[in-house]
Short mmCIF file of C-alpha atoms and ligand atoms in Angstrom, two decimals:
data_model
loop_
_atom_site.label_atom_id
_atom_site.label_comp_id
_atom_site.label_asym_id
_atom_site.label_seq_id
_atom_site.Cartn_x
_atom_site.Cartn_y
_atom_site.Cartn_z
CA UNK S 1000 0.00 0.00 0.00
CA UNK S 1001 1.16 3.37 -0.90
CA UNK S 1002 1.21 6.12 1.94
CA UNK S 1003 1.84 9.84 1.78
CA UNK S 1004 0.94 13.68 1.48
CA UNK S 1005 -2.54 14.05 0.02
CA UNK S 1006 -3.10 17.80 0.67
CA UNK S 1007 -0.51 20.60 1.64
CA UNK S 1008 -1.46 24.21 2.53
CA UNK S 1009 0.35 27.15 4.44
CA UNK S 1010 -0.74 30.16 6.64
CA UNK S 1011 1.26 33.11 6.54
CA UNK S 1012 1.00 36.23 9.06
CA UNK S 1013 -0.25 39.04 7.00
CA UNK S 1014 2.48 41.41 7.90
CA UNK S 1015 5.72 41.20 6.87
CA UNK S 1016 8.93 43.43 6.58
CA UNK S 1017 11.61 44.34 4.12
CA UNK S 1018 15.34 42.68 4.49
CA UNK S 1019 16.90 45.48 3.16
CA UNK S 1020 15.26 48.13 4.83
CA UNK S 1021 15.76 46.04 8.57
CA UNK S 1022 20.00 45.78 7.28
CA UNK S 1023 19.84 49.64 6.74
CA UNK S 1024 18.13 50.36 10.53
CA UNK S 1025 20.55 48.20 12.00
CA UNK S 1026 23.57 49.82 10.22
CA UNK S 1027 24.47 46.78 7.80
CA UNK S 1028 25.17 46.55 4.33
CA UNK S 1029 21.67 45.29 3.34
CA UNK S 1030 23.54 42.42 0.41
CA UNK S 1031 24.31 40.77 3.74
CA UNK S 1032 20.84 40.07 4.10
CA UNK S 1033 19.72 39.46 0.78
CA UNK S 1034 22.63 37.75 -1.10
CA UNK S 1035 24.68 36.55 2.39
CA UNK S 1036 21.97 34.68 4.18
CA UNK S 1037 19.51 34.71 0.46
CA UNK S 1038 16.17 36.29 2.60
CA UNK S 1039 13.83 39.15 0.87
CA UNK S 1040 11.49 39.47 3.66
CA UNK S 1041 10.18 38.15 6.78
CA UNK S 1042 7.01 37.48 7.92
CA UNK S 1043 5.60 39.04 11.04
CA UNK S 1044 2.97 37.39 13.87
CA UNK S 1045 0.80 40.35 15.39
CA UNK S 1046 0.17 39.00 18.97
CA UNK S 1047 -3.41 37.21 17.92
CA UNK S 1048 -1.22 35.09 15.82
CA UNK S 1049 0.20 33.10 18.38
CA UNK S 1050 1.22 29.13 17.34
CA UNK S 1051 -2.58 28.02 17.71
CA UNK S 1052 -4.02 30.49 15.45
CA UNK S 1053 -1.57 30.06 12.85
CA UNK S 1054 -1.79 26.09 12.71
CA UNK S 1055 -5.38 26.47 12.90
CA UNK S 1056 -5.12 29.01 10.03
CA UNK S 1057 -3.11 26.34 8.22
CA UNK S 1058 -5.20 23.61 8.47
CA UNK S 1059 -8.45 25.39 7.54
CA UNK S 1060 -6.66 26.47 4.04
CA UNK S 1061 -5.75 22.96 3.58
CA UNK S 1062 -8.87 20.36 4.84
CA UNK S 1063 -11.95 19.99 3.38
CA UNK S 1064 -15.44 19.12 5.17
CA UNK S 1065 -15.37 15.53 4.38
CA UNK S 1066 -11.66 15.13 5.75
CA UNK S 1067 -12.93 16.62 9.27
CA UNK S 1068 -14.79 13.62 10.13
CA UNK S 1069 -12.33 11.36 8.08
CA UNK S 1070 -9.48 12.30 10.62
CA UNK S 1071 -8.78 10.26 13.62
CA UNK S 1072 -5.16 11.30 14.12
CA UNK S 1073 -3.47 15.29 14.83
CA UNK S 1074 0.01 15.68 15.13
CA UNK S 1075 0.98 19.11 15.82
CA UNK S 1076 4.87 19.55 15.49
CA UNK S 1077 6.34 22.45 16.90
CA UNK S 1078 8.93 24.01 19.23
CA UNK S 1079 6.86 27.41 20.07
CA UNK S 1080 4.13 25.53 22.27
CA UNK S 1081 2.73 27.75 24.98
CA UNK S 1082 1.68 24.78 27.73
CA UNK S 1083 3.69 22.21 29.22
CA UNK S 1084 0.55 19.86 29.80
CA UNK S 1085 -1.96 21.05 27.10
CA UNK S 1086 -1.27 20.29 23.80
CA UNK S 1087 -1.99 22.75 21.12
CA UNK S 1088 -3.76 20.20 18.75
CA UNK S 1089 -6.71 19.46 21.45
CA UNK S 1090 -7.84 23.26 20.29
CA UNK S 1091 -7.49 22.67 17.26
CA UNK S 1092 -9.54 19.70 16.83
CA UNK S 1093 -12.45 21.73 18.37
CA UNK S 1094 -11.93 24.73 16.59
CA UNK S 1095 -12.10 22.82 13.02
CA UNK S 1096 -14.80 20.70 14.19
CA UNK S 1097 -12.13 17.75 13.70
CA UNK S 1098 -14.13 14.13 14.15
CA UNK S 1099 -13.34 14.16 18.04
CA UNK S 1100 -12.96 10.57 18.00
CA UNK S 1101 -9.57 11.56 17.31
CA UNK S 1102 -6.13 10.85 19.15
CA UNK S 1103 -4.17 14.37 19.45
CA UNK S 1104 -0.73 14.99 20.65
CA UNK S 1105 1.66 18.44 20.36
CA UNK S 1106 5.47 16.76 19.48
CA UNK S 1107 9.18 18.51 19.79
CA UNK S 1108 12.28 18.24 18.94
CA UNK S 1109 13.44 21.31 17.08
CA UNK S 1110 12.71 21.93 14.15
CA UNK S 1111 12.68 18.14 12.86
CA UNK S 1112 9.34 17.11 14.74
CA UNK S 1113 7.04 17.07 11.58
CA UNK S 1114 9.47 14.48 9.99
CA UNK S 1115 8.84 12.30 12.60
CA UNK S 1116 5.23 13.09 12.55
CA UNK S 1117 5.19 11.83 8.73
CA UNK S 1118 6.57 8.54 9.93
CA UNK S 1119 4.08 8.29 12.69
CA UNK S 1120 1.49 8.87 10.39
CA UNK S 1121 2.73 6.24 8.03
CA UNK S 1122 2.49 3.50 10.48
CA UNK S 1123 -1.39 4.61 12.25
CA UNK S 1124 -2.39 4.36 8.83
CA UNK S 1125 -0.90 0.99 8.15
CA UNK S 1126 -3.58 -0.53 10.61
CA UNK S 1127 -6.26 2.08 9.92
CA UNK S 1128 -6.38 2.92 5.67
CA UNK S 1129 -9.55 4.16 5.87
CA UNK S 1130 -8.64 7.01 8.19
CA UNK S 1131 -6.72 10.47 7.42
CA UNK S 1132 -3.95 11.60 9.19
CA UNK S 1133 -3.32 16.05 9.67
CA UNK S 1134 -0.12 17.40 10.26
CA UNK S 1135 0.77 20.69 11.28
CA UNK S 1136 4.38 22.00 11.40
CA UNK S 1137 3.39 25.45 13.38
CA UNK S 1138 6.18 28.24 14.50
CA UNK S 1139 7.17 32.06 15.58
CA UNK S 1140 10.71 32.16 15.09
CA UNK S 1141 12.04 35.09 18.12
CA UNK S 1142 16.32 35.48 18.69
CA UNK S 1143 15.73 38.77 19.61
CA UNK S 1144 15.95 42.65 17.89
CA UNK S 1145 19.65 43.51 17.09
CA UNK S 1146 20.97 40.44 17.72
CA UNK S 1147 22.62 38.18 15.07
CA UNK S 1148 19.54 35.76 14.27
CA UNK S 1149 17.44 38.42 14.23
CA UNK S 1150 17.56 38.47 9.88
CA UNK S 1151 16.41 34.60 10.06
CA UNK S 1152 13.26 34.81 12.37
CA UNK S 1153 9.90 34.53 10.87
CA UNK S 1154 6.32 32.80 12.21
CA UNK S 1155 3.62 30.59 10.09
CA UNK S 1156 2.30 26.92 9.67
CA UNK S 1157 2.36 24.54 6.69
CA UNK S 1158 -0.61 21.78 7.30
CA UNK S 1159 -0.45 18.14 5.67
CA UNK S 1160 -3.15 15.45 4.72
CA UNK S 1161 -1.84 12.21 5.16
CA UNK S 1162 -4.10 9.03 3.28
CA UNK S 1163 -3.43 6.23 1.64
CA UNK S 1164 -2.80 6.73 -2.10
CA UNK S 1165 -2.38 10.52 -1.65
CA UNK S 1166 -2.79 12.72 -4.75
CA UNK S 1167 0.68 14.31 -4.42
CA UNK S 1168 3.21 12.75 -3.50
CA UNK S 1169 4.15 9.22 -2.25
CA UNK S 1170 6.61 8.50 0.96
CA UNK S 1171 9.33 6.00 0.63
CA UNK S 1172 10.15 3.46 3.43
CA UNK S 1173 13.72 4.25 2.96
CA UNK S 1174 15.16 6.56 5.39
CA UNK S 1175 18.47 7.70 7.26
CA UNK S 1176 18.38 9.58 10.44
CA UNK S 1177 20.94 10.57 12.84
CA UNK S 1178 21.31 12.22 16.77
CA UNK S 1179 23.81 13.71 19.04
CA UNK S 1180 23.51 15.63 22.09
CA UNK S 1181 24.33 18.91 20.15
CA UNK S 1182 23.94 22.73 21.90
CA UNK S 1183 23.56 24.52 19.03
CA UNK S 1184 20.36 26.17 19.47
CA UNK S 1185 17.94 25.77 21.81
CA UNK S 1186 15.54 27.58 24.43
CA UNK S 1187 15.34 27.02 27.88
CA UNK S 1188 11.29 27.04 29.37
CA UNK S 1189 12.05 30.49 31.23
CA UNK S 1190 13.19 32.30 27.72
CA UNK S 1191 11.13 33.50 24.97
CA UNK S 1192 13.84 33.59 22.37
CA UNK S 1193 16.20 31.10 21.07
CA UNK S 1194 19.64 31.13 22.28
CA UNK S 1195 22.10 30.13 19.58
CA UNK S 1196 25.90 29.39 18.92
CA UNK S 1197 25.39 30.85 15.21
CA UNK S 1198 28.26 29.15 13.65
CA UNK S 1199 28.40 26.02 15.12
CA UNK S 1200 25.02 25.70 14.07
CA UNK S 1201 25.52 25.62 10.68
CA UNK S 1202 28.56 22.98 10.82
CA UNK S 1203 26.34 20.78 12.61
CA UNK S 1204 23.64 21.06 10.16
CA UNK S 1205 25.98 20.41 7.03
CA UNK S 1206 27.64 17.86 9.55
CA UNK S 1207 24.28 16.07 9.83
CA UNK S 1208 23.53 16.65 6.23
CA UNK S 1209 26.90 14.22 5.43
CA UNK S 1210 26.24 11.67 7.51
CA UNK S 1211 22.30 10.97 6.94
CA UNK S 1212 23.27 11.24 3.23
CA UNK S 1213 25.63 9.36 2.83
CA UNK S 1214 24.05 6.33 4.96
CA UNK S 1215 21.13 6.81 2.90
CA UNK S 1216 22.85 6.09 -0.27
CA UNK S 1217 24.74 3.08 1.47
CA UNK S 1218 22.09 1.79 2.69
CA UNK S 1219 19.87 1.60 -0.19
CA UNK S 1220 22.78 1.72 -2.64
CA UNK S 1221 21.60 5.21 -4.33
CA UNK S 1222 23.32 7.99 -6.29
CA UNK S 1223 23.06 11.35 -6.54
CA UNK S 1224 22.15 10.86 -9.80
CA UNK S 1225 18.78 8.75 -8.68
CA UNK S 1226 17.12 12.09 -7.45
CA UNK S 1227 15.26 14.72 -9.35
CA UNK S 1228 15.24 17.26 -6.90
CA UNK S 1229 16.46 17.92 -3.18
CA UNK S 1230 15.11 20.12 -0.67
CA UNK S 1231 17.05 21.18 2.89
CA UNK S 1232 15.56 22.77 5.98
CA UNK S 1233 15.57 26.29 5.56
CA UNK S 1234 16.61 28.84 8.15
CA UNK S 1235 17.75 30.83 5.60
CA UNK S 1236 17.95 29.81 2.28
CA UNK S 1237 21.51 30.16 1.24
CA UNK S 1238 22.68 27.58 3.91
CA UNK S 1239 20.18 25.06 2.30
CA UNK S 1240 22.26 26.17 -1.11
CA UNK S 1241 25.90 25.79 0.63
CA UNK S 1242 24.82 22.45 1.80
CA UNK S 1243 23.45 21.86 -2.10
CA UNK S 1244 26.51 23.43 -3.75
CA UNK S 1245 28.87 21.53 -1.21
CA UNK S 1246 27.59 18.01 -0.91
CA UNK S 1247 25.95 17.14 -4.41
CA UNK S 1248 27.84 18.95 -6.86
CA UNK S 1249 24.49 19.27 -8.20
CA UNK S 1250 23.78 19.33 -12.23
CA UNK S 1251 21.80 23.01 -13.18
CA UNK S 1252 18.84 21.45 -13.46
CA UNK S 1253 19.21 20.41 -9.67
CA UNK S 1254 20.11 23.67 -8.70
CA UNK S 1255 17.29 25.53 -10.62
CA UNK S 1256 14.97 23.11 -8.78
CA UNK S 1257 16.60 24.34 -5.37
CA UNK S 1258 16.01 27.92 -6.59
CA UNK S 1259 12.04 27.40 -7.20
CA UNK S 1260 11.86 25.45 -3.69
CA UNK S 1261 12.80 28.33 -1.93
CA UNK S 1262 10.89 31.44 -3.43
CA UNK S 1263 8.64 31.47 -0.89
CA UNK S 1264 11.00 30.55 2.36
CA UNK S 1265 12.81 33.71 0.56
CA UNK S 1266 9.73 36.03 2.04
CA UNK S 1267 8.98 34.65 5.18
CA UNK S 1268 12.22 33.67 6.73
CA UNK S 1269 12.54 30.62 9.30
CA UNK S 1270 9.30 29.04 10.67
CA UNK S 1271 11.32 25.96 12.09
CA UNK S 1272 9.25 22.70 11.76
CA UNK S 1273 7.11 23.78 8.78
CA UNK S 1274 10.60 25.46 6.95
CA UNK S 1275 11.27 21.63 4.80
CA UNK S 1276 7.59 21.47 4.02
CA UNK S 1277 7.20 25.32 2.89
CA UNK S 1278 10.33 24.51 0.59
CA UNK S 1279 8.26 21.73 -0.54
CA UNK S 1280 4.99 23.39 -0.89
CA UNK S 1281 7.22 26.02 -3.24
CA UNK S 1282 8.52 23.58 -5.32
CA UNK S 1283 4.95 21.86 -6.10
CA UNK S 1284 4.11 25.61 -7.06
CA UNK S 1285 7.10 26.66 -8.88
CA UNK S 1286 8.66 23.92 -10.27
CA UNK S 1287 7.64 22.04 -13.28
CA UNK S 1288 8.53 18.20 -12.40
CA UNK S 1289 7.37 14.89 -14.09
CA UNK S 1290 5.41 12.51 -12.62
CA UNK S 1291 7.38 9.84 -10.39
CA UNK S 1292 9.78 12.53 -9.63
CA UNK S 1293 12.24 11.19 -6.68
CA UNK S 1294 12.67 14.26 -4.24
CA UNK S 1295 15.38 13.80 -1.58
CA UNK S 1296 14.15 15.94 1.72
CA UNK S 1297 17.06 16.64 4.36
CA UNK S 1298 15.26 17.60 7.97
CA UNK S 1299 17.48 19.37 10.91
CA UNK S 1300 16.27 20.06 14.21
CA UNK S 1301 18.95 21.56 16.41
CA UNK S 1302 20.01 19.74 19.55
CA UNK S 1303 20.05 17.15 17.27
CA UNK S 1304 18.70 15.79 14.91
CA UNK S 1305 18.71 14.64 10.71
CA UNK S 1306 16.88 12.70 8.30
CA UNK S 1307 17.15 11.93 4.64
CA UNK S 1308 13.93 10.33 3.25
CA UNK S 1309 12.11 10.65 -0.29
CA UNK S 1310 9.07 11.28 -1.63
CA UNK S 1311 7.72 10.20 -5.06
CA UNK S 1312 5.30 13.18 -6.87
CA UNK S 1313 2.28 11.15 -8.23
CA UNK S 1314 1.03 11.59 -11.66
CA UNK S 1315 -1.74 14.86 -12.09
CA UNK S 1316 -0.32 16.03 -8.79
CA UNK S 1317 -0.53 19.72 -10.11
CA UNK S 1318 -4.53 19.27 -10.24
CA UNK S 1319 -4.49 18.31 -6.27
CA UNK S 1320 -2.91 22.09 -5.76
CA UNK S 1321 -5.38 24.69 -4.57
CA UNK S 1322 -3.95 27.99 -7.16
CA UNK S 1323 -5.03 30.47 -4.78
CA UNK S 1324 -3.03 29.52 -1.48
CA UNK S 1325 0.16 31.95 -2.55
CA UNK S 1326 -2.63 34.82 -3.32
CA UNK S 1327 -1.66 34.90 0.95
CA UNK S 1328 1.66 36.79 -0.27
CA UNK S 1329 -0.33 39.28 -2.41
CA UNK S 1330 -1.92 40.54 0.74
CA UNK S 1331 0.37 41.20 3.11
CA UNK S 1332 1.22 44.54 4.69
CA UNK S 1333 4.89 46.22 4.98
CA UNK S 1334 5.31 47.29 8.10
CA UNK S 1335 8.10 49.93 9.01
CA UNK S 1336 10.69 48.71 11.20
CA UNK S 1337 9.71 50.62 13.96
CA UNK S 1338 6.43 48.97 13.66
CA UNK S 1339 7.48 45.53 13.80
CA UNK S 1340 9.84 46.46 17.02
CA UNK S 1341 6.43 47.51 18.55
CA UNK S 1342 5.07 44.57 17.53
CA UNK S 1343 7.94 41.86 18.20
CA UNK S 1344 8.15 43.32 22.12
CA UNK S 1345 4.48 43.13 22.69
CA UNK S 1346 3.25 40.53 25.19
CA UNK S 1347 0.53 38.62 26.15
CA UNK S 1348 -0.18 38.99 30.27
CA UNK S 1349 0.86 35.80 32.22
CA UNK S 1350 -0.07 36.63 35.52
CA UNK S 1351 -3.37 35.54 35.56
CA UNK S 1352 -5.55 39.04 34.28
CA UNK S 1353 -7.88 39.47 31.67
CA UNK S 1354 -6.84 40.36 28.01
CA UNK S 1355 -8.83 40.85 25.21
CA UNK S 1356 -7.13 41.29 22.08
CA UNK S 1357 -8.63 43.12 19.16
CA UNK S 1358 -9.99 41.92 15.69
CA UNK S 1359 -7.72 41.01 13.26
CA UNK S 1360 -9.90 39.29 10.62
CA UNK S 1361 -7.93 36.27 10.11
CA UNK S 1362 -9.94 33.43 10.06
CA UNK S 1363 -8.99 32.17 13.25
CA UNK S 1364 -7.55 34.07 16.29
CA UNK S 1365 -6.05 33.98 20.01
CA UNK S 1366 -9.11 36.81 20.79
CA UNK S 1367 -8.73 36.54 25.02
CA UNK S 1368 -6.88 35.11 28.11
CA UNK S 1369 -8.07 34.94 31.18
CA UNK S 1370 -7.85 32.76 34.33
CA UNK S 1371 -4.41 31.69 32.26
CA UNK S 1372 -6.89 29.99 29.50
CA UNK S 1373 -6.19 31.21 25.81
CA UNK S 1374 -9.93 31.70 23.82
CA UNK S 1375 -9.66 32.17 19.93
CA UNK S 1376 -12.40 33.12 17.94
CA UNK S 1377 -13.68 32.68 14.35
CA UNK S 1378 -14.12 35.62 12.44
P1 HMG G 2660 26.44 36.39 11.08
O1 HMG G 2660 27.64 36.08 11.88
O2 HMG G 2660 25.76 37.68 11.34
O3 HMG G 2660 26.71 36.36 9.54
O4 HMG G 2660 25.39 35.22 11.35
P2 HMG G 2660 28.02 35.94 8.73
O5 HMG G 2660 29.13 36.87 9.04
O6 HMG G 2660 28.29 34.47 8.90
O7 HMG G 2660 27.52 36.23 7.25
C1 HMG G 2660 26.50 35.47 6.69
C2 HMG G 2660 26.80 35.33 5.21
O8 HMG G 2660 26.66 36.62 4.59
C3 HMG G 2660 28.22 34.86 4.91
O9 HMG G 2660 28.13 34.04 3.77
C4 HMG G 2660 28.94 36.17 4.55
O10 HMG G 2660 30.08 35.98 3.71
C5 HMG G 2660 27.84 36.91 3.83
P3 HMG G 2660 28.95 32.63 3.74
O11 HMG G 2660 30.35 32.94 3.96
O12 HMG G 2660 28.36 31.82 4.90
O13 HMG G 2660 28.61 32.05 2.42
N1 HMG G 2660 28.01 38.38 3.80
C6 HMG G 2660 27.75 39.14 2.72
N2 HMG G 2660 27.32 38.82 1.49
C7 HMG G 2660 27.13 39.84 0.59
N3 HMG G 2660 27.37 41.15 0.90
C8 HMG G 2660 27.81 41.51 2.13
C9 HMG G 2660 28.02 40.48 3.09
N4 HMG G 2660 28.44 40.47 4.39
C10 HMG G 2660 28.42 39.18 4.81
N5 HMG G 2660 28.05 42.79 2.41
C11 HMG G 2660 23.96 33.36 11.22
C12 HMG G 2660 24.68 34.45 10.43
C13 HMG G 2660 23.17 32.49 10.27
C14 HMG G 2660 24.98 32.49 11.97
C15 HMG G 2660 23.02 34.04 12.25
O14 HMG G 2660 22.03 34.78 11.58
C16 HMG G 2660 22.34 33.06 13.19
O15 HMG G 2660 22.88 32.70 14.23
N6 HMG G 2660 21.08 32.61 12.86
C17 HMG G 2660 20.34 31.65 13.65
C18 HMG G 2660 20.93 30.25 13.61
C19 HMG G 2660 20.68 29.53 12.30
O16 HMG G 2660 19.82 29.88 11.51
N7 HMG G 2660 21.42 28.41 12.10
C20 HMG G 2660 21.24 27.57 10.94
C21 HMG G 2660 21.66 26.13 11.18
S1 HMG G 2660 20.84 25.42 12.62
C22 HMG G 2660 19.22 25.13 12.05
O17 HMG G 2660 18.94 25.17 10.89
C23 HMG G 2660 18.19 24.86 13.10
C24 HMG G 2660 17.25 26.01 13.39
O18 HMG G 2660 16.31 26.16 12.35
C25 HMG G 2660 16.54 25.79 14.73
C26 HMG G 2660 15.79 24.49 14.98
O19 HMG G 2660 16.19 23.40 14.62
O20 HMG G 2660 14.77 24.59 15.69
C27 HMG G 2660 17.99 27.32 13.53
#
């Protein structure tokens, strides 16, 4: 039986700001930005955006009717979750109207956890191929204003539909993963942005890259040659095209491929879990691939750890795609720097008082806390 994605969709903040203009305010040449790390723009949560809203956003671009009572499993992977105990997805389930006869977990570990979601999904639906699996890889990226991460933040969700014979693309069983008790990046419970040894970082991803790769094509006695396309995590998108440049010596066709799978990561900067899956989501939409395509997908999570897996696209895949999901990118809003300051150092009270938050006519949004209980609303 063949497993994999079905349905992909994104949610995007609708405010976003300029790279060049943030280099300029912070006294840097703004090529750094652009051409150095390979980001445009970066995508902005207002504070009724928090990881709920914009997984919840997500998933309501991305399901259909039928699927909500289809469901019986929610994974919801990310690394910005706002309860120790509750997990995000049992919100979620109620605010879609998800089948509640549903199992629903919230998983971490960096920005890797939706990889190991896929898998998970893989095997429920081995003993239940009637039933539909959703995904959703949900993040706010935060180092900090002025500080060196600060050009490779960014916040939004990609959402996945997991069936049996799925209309896009198919999920090998083969599959190399590696871990190490790694402090390259991580955040401690008391902090609300990342801590990070920069540098080291990026060894350790291109260090992970190597070995999963290379295992992979030991293991299963592959070439570089055998795949059509490859995409990386991307927490900015030139270290994605180091690793490419680097590791594959890659034909132009490959690299052309890279180049379409990371248009959209391009304007909305890292949104850790979902960051492989957005790269995917641009490819479907940019790139022009044949049928039975093999895609190799490379997923970091800090701390760490890798995969290499592939996925097969399945024939009329481009019919599955809903055309008016990147229409999110026509709509955003520039904010000014000083805006998105104001907005990035906003909080939500955590002492127990009442907040109500204002409209922001998103479908779905954190609209109160009180009595330490988040309340979203539908608009
Ligand atoms: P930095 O020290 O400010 O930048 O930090 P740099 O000096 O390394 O410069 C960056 C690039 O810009 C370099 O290119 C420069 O040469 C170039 P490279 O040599 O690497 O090819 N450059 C210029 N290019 C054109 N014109 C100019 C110019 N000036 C310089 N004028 C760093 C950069 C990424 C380290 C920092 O932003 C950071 O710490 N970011 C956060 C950590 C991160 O994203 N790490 C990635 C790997 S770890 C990972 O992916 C996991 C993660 O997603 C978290 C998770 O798993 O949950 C982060």
């Amino acid at each position: 039986m063949k497993f994999g994605i079905d349905k992909i969709g994104f949610y995007i903040p609708k405010y976003y700001i300029d790279m060049r203009e943030l280099a300029t305010m912070r006294g840097i040449d703004p090529d750094k930005f652009t051409y150095g790390l390979g980001q445009d723009e970066m995508s902005v949560p207002p504070l009724t955006q928090d990881m709920i809203s914009l997984a919840t956003n997500a998933a309501y671009n991305t399901i259909s009717e039928q699927d909500l009572n289809d469901i019986d499993l929610v994974i919801l992977a990310t690394e910005t979750g706002s309860d120790f105990s509750k997990s995000g997805s049992t919100s979620i389930v109620s605010l879609l109207g998800i089948n509640p006869k549903s199992r629903c977990i919230e998983i971490k570990q960096a920005c890797y956890s939706a990889t190991a979601a896929l898998q998970f999904a893989k095997n429920h639906l081995q003993s239940n191929d009637d039933k539909k699996v959703l995904i959703i890889a949900s993040d706010i990226s935060r180092y900090g204003l002025d500080t060196s991460g600060e050009a490779t933040q960014g916040a939004g969700a990609v959402a996945m539909l997991i069936t049996k014979d799925p209309s896009l693309l198919v999920l090998s069983d083969k599959s190399s993963y590696f871990s190490e008790d790694v402090w390259d990046f991580w955040r401690p419970n008391y902090s609300d942005t990342a801590i990070v040894d920069g540098h080291y970082s990026n060894e350790q991803y291109q260090r992970f890259f190597n070995q999963t790769f290379e295992d992979y094509k030991e293991k299963y006695d592959r070439q570089n040659s055998d795949f059509d396309a490859f995409l990386f995590h991307i927490p900015y998108t030139k270290l994605g095209r180091k690793t490419l440049i680097n590791y594959i010596n890659p034909s132009k066709e490959i690299i052309n491929t890279f180049n379409q799978s990371t248009l959209f990561n391009r304007k909305v900067g890292n949104i850790y879990t979902g960051s492989l899956y957005l790269s995917l989501i641009s490819l479907l939409y940019n790139a022009d691939l044949d049928a039975n395509a093999r895609i190799g997908l490379y997923s970091y999570g800090s701390g760490a750890v890798g995969e290499f897996f592939s996925m097969k696209l399945v024939e009329g895949y481009q019919d599955a795609l809903d055309p008016n999901l990147p229409h999110q990118f026509d709509t955003r809003e520039k904010l000014t720097i000083k805006d998105y300051e104001s907005m990035f150092t906003a909080e939500l009270v955590s002492d127990g008082s009442h907040m109500i938050l204002p409209d922001d006519n998103e479908t779905f949004q954190l609209k109160e806390i009180k009595g330490h209980r988040r309340y979203y609303q539908k608009n």
